[in-house]
XYZ file of C-alpha atoms in Angstrom:
456
model
C 13.374 -15.249 -18.223
C 16.121 -16.216 -15.766
C 15.373 -19.127 -13.443
C 15.042 -18.548 -9.698
C 18.518 -19.905 -8.959
C 20.086 -17.335 -11.286
C 17.900 -14.516 -9.954
C 18.852 -15.224 -6.365
C 22.516 -15.456 -7.315
C 22.533 -12.185 -9.271
C 20.007 -10.068 -7.351
C 20.437 -11.184 -3.744
C 21.134 -8.547 -1.104
C 24.848 -9.028 -0.373
C 24.683 -8.515 3.394
C 21.903 -11.124 3.656
C 23.222 -13.488 0.995
C 23.802 -16.387 3.427
C 20.366 -15.956 5.022
C 18.300 -16.702 1.901
C 16.146 -19.780 1.521
C 18.310 -22.683 0.328
C 16.397 -22.793 -2.911
C 18.686 -24.950 -5.033
C 19.067 -27.622 -2.341
C 15.302 -27.712 -1.829
C 14.679 -27.895 -5.567
C 17.038 -30.873 -5.938
C 15.355 -32.588 -2.990
C 11.896 -31.953 -4.439
C 12.831 -33.279 -7.868
C 14.394 -36.415 -6.361
C 11.409 -37.166 -4.140
C 8.801 -39.513 -5.589
C 5.512 -37.642 -6.080
C 2.504 -38.816 -4.104
C -0.218 -40.628 -5.964
C -3.138 -38.409 -6.887
C -5.254 -40.850 -4.900
C -3.100 -40.522 -1.781
C -5.415 -38.840 0.723
C -2.646 -38.043 3.187
C -0.604 -35.965 0.777
C 0.470 -32.613 2.194
C -0.629 -29.484 0.339
C 1.869 -26.807 1.310
C -0.484 -23.996 0.298
C -2.841 -24.912 3.130
C -0.002 -25.164 5.616
C 1.457 -21.822 4.566
C -1.978 -20.278 5.033
C -2.259 -21.887 8.459
C 1.221 -20.662 9.386
C 0.271 -17.137 8.337
C -2.865 -17.289 10.496
C -1.495 -18.803 13.703
C 2.269 -18.387 13.405
C 5.136 -20.419 12.019
C 4.741 -22.888 14.866
C 1.587 -24.775 15.678
C -0.107 -25.141 19.065
C 2.300 -25.423 21.995
C 5.278 -25.024 19.687
C 4.579 -28.082 17.552
C 5.789 -27.805 13.950
C 2.906 -26.761 11.726
C 3.252 -29.771 9.438
C 2.869 -32.119 12.383
C -0.239 -30.572 13.926
C -2.688 -32.489 11.784
C -4.033 -29.191 10.526
C -5.286 -28.338 7.044
C -4.183 -30.857 4.458
C -3.382 -33.517 7.095
C -0.326 -35.741 6.869
C 3.210 -35.043 8.023
C 4.731 -34.789 4.563
C 7.927 -36.240 3.152
C 11.544 -35.088 3.627
C 11.068 -32.109 1.309
C 8.007 -30.850 3.179
C 9.806 -31.178 6.516
C 12.892 -29.352 5.231
C 10.700 -26.670 3.642
C 8.987 -26.134 7.003
C 12.326 -25.646 8.760
C 13.438 -23.129 6.125
C 10.214 -21.137 6.482
C 10.638 -21.019 10.252
C 14.286 -19.952 9.943
C 13.417 -17.139 7.522
C 10.545 -16.009 9.705
C 12.727 -15.798 12.809
C 15.400 -13.884 10.900
C 12.877 -11.366 9.578
C 11.208 -10.959 12.964
C 14.525 -10.338 14.713
C 15.776 -7.949 12.014
C 12.586 -5.879 11.784
C 12.147 -5.629 15.562
C 15.785 -4.517 15.885
C 15.160 -1.867 13.229
C 12.052 -0.713 15.102
C 13.912 -0.441 18.419
C 16.719 1.541 16.767
C 14.130 3.893 15.259
C 12.441 4.382 18.646
C 15.752 5.248 20.300
C 16.754 7.743 17.611
C 13.277 9.349 17.667
C 13.611 9.811 21.436
C 16.934 11.622 20.886
C 15.337 13.776 18.190
C 12.472 14.678 20.500
C 14.956 15.685 23.181
C 16.726 17.898 20.663
C 13.471 19.609 19.698
C 12.647 20.267 23.377
C 16.077 21.832 23.871
C 15.416 24.114 20.922
C 12.027 25.143 22.267
C 13.372 25.842 25.753
C 16.526 27.581 24.564
C 14.809 30.106 22.294
C 17.314 32.318 20.464
C 20.531 30.352 20.822
C 24.064 31.563 20.277
C 25.887 30.802 17.056
C 28.003 28.123 18.799
C 24.930 26.467 20.316
C 23.153 26.557 16.966
C 26.134 24.861 15.299
C 26.155 22.157 17.963
C 22.447 21.534 17.499
C 22.960 21.403 13.741
C 25.727 18.827 14.128
C 23.620 16.628 16.401
C 20.694 16.898 14.017
C 22.901 15.831 11.099
C 23.969 12.721 13.027
C 20.346 11.814 13.784
C 19.270 12.388 10.187
C 22.104 10.124 9.007
C 20.790 7.467 11.391
C 17.297 7.766 9.888
C 18.807 7.480 6.405
C 20.571 4.273 7.450
C 17.323 2.882 8.901
C 15.517 3.637 5.649
C 18.222 1.929 3.594
C 18.097 -1.132 5.843
C 14.301 -1.263 5.499
C 14.589 -1.178 1.702
C 17.057 -4.089 1.787
C 14.889 -6.142 4.151
C 11.819 -5.568 1.965
C 13.793 -6.741 -1.049
C 15.019 -9.790 0.893
C 11.442 -10.585 1.927
C 10.056 -10.179 -1.594
C 12.688 -12.468 -3.137
C 12.243 -15.187 -0.510
C 8.456 -14.995 -0.769
C 8.723 -15.640 -4.516
C 11.138 -18.550 -3.992
C 9.073 -20.196 -1.241
C 5.826 -19.747 -3.158
C 7.369 -21.279 -6.263
C 8.657 -24.300 -4.335
C 5.329 -24.792 -2.562
C 3.342 -24.660 -5.800
C 5.716 -27.098 -7.528
C 5.354 -29.480 -4.577
C 1.556 -29.287 -4.640
C 1.411 -29.802 -8.383
C 3.489 -32.970 -7.982
C 0.783 -34.268 -5.646
C -1.512 -34.270 -8.685
C 0.826 -35.223 -11.509
C 4.468 -36.174 -11.943
C 6.873 -33.567 -13.221
C 10.330 -32.293 -12.432
C 10.647 -29.128 -14.507
C 11.120 -25.878 -12.607
C 7.964 -23.783 -12.606
C 8.408 -20.405 -14.346
C 8.181 -17.588 -11.823
C 5.482 -15.785 -13.807
C 3.242 -18.853 -13.392
C 3.327 -18.776 -9.601
C -0.236 -18.174 -8.480
C -1.357 -15.309 -6.258
C -2.596 -17.456 -3.353
C 0.858 -19.042 -3.009
C 2.582 -15.642 -2.970
C 0.069 -14.324 -0.448
C 0.412 -17.358 1.807
C 4.207 -17.329 1.617
C 4.356 -13.663 2.587
C 2.046 -14.283 5.517
C 4.074 -17.271 6.662
C 7.380 -15.375 6.510
C 6.209 -12.034 7.856
C 3.602 -13.279 10.315
C 1.859 -10.465 12.163
C 4.678 -8.008 11.493
C 4.191 -5.203 8.972
C 6.654 -2.761 7.466
C 4.250 0.193 7.212
C 4.796 1.311 10.849
C 8.493 1.711 10.077
C 7.675 3.879 7.048
C 5.309 6.008 9.154
C 7.865 6.318 11.948
C 10.573 7.459 9.540
C 8.126 9.912 7.981
C 7.415 11.413 11.418
C 11.149 11.633 12.142
C 12.015 13.412 8.904
C 9.103 15.820 9.405
C 10.410 16.810 12.839
C 13.919 17.138 11.373
C 12.612 19.646 8.828
C 10.844 21.625 11.558
C 14.016 21.772 13.659
C 15.999 22.843 10.604
C 13.523 25.703 10.239
C 13.299 27.532 13.547
C 11.852 27.309 17.027
C 8.812 29.396 16.070
C 7.818 26.947 13.359
C 8.370 24.075 15.801
C 6.175 25.647 18.472
C 3.387 26.601 16.085
C 2.578 23.288 14.427
C 0.400 23.928 11.332
C -3.280 23.040 11.333
C -4.504 19.921 9.580
C -5.246 20.306 5.878
C -8.853 19.737 4.784
C -9.429 18.629 1.165
C -11.337 21.315 -0.779
C -14.415 20.552 -2.876
C -12.807 22.118 -5.939
C -9.193 22.698 -6.830
C -7.018 23.294 -9.843
C -3.991 21.135 -10.433
C -1.125 20.207 -12.709
C -0.384 16.483 -12.646
C 2.422 14.234 -13.808
C 1.922 10.465 -13.756
C 4.539 7.734 -13.881
C 4.648 3.956 -13.751
C 6.678 2.472 -10.911
C 7.892 -1.123 -10.824
C 6.532 -2.979 -7.766
C 10.083 -3.892 -6.791
C 10.881 -0.181 -6.351
C 7.919 0.784 -4.143
C 9.709 0.623 -0.793
C 12.770 2.419 -2.154
C 10.513 5.155 -3.525
C 8.754 5.556 -0.162
C 12.085 5.766 1.655
C 13.170 8.625 -0.621
C 9.831 10.470 -0.707
C 9.495 10.752 3.084
C 12.796 12.636 3.218
C 10.997 15.529 1.540
C 7.267 15.140 2.271
C 5.536 13.364 5.171
C 2.977 10.615 4.734
C -0.434 12.286 4.939
C -2.769 10.500 7.355
C -6.307 11.783 7.851
C -7.553 11.874 11.413
C -5.745 12.137 14.712
C -2.888 9.814 15.579
C 0.094 9.927 17.875
C 3.264 10.293 15.877
C 6.292 8.238 16.764
C 8.147 11.449 17.693
C 5.399 12.337 20.185
C 5.431 9.157 22.261
C 7.157 8.675 25.594
C 10.779 7.493 25.279
C 10.141 5.218 28.293
C 7.251 3.336 26.715
C 8.079 -0.266 25.812
C 6.700 -0.823 22.305
C 7.282 -3.556 19.767
C 6.739 -3.636 16.035
C 4.355 -6.582 16.394
C 1.995 -4.320 18.380
C 1.715 -1.716 15.597
C -0.678 -3.702 13.377
C -3.204 -0.877 13.109
C -0.630 1.592 11.745
C -0.734 1.865 7.966
C 0.778 4.288 5.483
C -2.035 3.734 2.959
C -5.803 3.389 2.693
C -8.107 1.617 0.254
C -9.498 3.899 -2.473
C -12.264 2.720 -4.800
C -13.518 4.603 -7.882
C -16.336 3.774 -10.298
C -16.192 5.518 -13.700
C -19.249 6.248 -15.854
C -19.552 6.331 -19.649
C -21.918 5.532 -22.505
C -21.313 1.796 -23.142
C -21.684 1.687 -26.940
C -19.114 4.243 -28.090
C -17.308 5.306 -24.865
C -17.324 9.023 -25.780
C -16.003 10.193 -22.394
C -13.114 7.760 -22.557
C -12.104 8.857 -26.071
C -12.464 12.577 -25.252
C -10.156 12.151 -22.274
C -7.740 10.025 -24.277
C -7.449 12.764 -26.926
C -7.256 15.393 -24.168
C -9.915 17.507 -25.881
C -10.489 20.838 -24.186
C -13.354 20.496 -21.762
C -13.217 16.683 -21.756
C -14.858 15.545 -18.540
C -15.493 12.322 -16.705
C -17.738 11.430 -13.779
C -16.791 8.963 -11.125
C -17.962 7.854 -7.698
C -15.295 7.417 -5.043
C -15.136 6.156 -1.490
C -12.367 5.539 0.994
C -11.888 2.376 3.001
C -14.127 -0.646 2.667
C -17.655 -0.071 1.391
C -20.084 -1.085 4.129
C -23.161 -2.402 2.311
C -25.103 -2.372 5.572
C -24.342 1.307 6.226
C -26.710 3.452 4.114
C -25.208 6.588 5.649
C -21.679 5.926 4.369
C -20.258 8.860 2.420
C -19.790 8.424 -1.324
C -18.161 11.256 -3.277
C -19.549 12.303 -6.651
C -16.637 13.721 -8.641
C -16.271 15.463 -11.988
C -12.853 15.936 -13.574
C -12.505 18.503 -16.377
C -9.465 18.824 -18.653
C -8.502 22.261 -19.990
C -5.955 22.869 -22.742
C -3.068 25.242 -22.075
C -3.985 27.639 -24.892
C -7.183 28.543 -23.033
C -5.229 29.946 -20.118
C -7.340 27.768 -17.800
C -6.234 24.923 -15.602
C -7.714 21.457 -15.318
C -9.790 21.017 -12.200
C -11.698 18.513 -10.121
C -14.964 19.070 -8.263
C -16.659 16.777 -5.823
C -19.682 16.561 -3.566
C -20.505 14.083 -0.777
C -23.781 12.179 -0.700
C -24.965 9.264 1.396
C -24.780 5.779 -0.057
C -28.564 5.334 0.266
C -29.161 7.951 -2.477
C -26.592 6.789 -5.041
C -28.713 4.381 -7.121
C -31.647 6.784 -7.579
C -29.364 9.764 -8.101
C -27.314 8.179 -10.895
C -30.468 6.823 -12.569
C -32.064 10.285 -12.538
C -35.053 9.136 -10.473
C -34.163 10.793 -7.175
C -32.233 13.600 -5.573
C -30.175 13.599 -2.367
C -30.764 16.541 0.024
C -27.422 18.094 -1.018
C -28.763 18.426 -4.578
C -31.714 20.566 -3.527
C -29.803 23.189 -1.563
C -26.356 23.971 -0.286
C -22.901 24.570 -1.791
C -22.942 21.326 -3.815
C -26.413 21.653 -5.332
C -25.319 22.993 -8.736
C -22.559 20.404 -9.209
C -24.879 17.529 -8.311
C -27.561 18.805 -10.687
C -25.052 19.187 -13.534
C -23.587 15.733 -13.001
C -26.989 14.042 -12.839
C -28.050 15.757 -16.064
C -24.779 14.670 -17.678
C -25.288 11.037 -16.645
C -28.936 10.816 -17.699
C -28.659 12.704 -20.999
C -25.509 10.805 -21.951
C -27.024 7.429 -20.968
C -23.950 6.792 -18.852
C -23.630 3.718 -16.678
C -20.864 2.391 -14.394
C -18.326 0.693 -16.654
C -15.005 0.567 -14.810
C -14.052 0.073 -11.192
C -10.545 0.668 -9.839
C -9.319 -0.375 -6.396
C -5.925 0.336 -4.875
C -4.180 1.347 -1.685
C -3.104 4.986 -1.812
C -0.136 6.397 0.054
C -0.169 10.210 -0.022
C 2.920 12.335 0.642
C 1.972 15.918 1.492
C 2.466 18.584 4.111
C -0.294 18.583 6.720
C -0.962 22.319 6.245
C -1.276 22.683 2.454
C -1.509 20.820 -0.857
C 0.989 22.835 -2.892
C 2.888 19.627 -3.661
C 1.392 16.168 -3.362
C 2.675 12.731 -4.353
C 0.223 9.845 -4.528
C 1.409 6.252 -4.788
C -1.280 3.746 -5.771
C -0.476 0.061 -5.376
C -1.483 -2.565 -6.191
C -3.965 -1.265 -8.749
C -6.802 -3.592 -9.735
C -9.498 -3.007 -12.354
C -12.917 -4.534 -12.755
C -16.041 -4.061 -14.840
C -18.915 -1.966 -13.551
C -19.855 -1.166 -9.991
C -20.386 -3.536 -7.072
C -24.137 -4.227 -6.902
C -24.623 -1.036 -8.934
C -24.148 0.730 -5.601
C -27.796 -0.059 -4.876
C -29.225 1.019 -1.525
C -28.508 -1.613 1.157
C -32.229 -1.831 1.976
C -32.871 -3.476 -1.387
C -30.649 -6.398 -0.469
C -28.657 -5.991 -3.709
């Protein structure tokens, strides 16, 4: 495994090469600095200060440096800690300036694109010369969006590399507060809290998702303009997920380092699918003053949680699905967003996935039915039935699934949690791309999804 110095030298973004954290100089300074005694109460723990910087900004109250505010960890730190603070602030200012500039450029180009779409709507059937002119202007705008996407990919890479370097330095410093040592910490041993805190300290309240959403909106309008004025005027209705659908799926692993690059390419062909109403970036007023820091609520993904059921002794459902036996099925519960334990009326989806082999001429399918959270525990145990199970379009599915769980002595064995970004046209689901990151797995279900009234 290459050390951080070599990684930064070989993998740095060329146009930002001189803006990176001065890792080697900081490492030399850290190794030369005498470690604090483990009994030294005033020793600075950089993890706490990075967390504080992420929460309140890179500068403390009234502009005071965050190491000198007497905040978490106390103490002003030695020369390394002071230099590290200055580097974090420099990186943060660079990222803030660069991302806000990218946001303003995107706003301006979206305003031009909106003007072009209004010309097309007002002009109706244009002459061949006018159509060529519109096509040329559209090509220029699309090239500008491509350049914005490429710049975003580079900035995300720059951020990720500097987060890793700063987190590694901070953890090495904090470890030296407890015991002496000068060896460089392997990157794979950098702990999650340090990476999280470093990202928060460098990025602050800014987020890159609004830029992805804005580019997605821009490319979607580009495709409508490339179609015709009729398609532009008659925007398609919002797609509603069906309770049952057939599908053909292909799944691939994607390296975390390639996530932003993948998003930047996917939105050129399919928009990010967001449920619910929202104002797209191409629909806003060109005279509205908006900054990236104000777009904190905009996200290109949502939390998705699934709980899978199986018989715990022999895992028959797991092995059937692994072998892809015809008719192999699995039951899971799924909900979107955070699970509100104090909200018994929250919707939980009961889903059954069935695999069909090609020789049967049938397609694999998924069925699902919504029930309220208050009924989940009794329903899965076979001791109760939600209203939807007694009558309505989902009654048969819910009865079949409950029988399957009870007869098969199935219990919740695996929980998956991730943020899902969906790329799909708003009017249909003929083609859909789902990107799940970061995926986390756990055993069983949280509190067995017991009704909130029980206090479980």
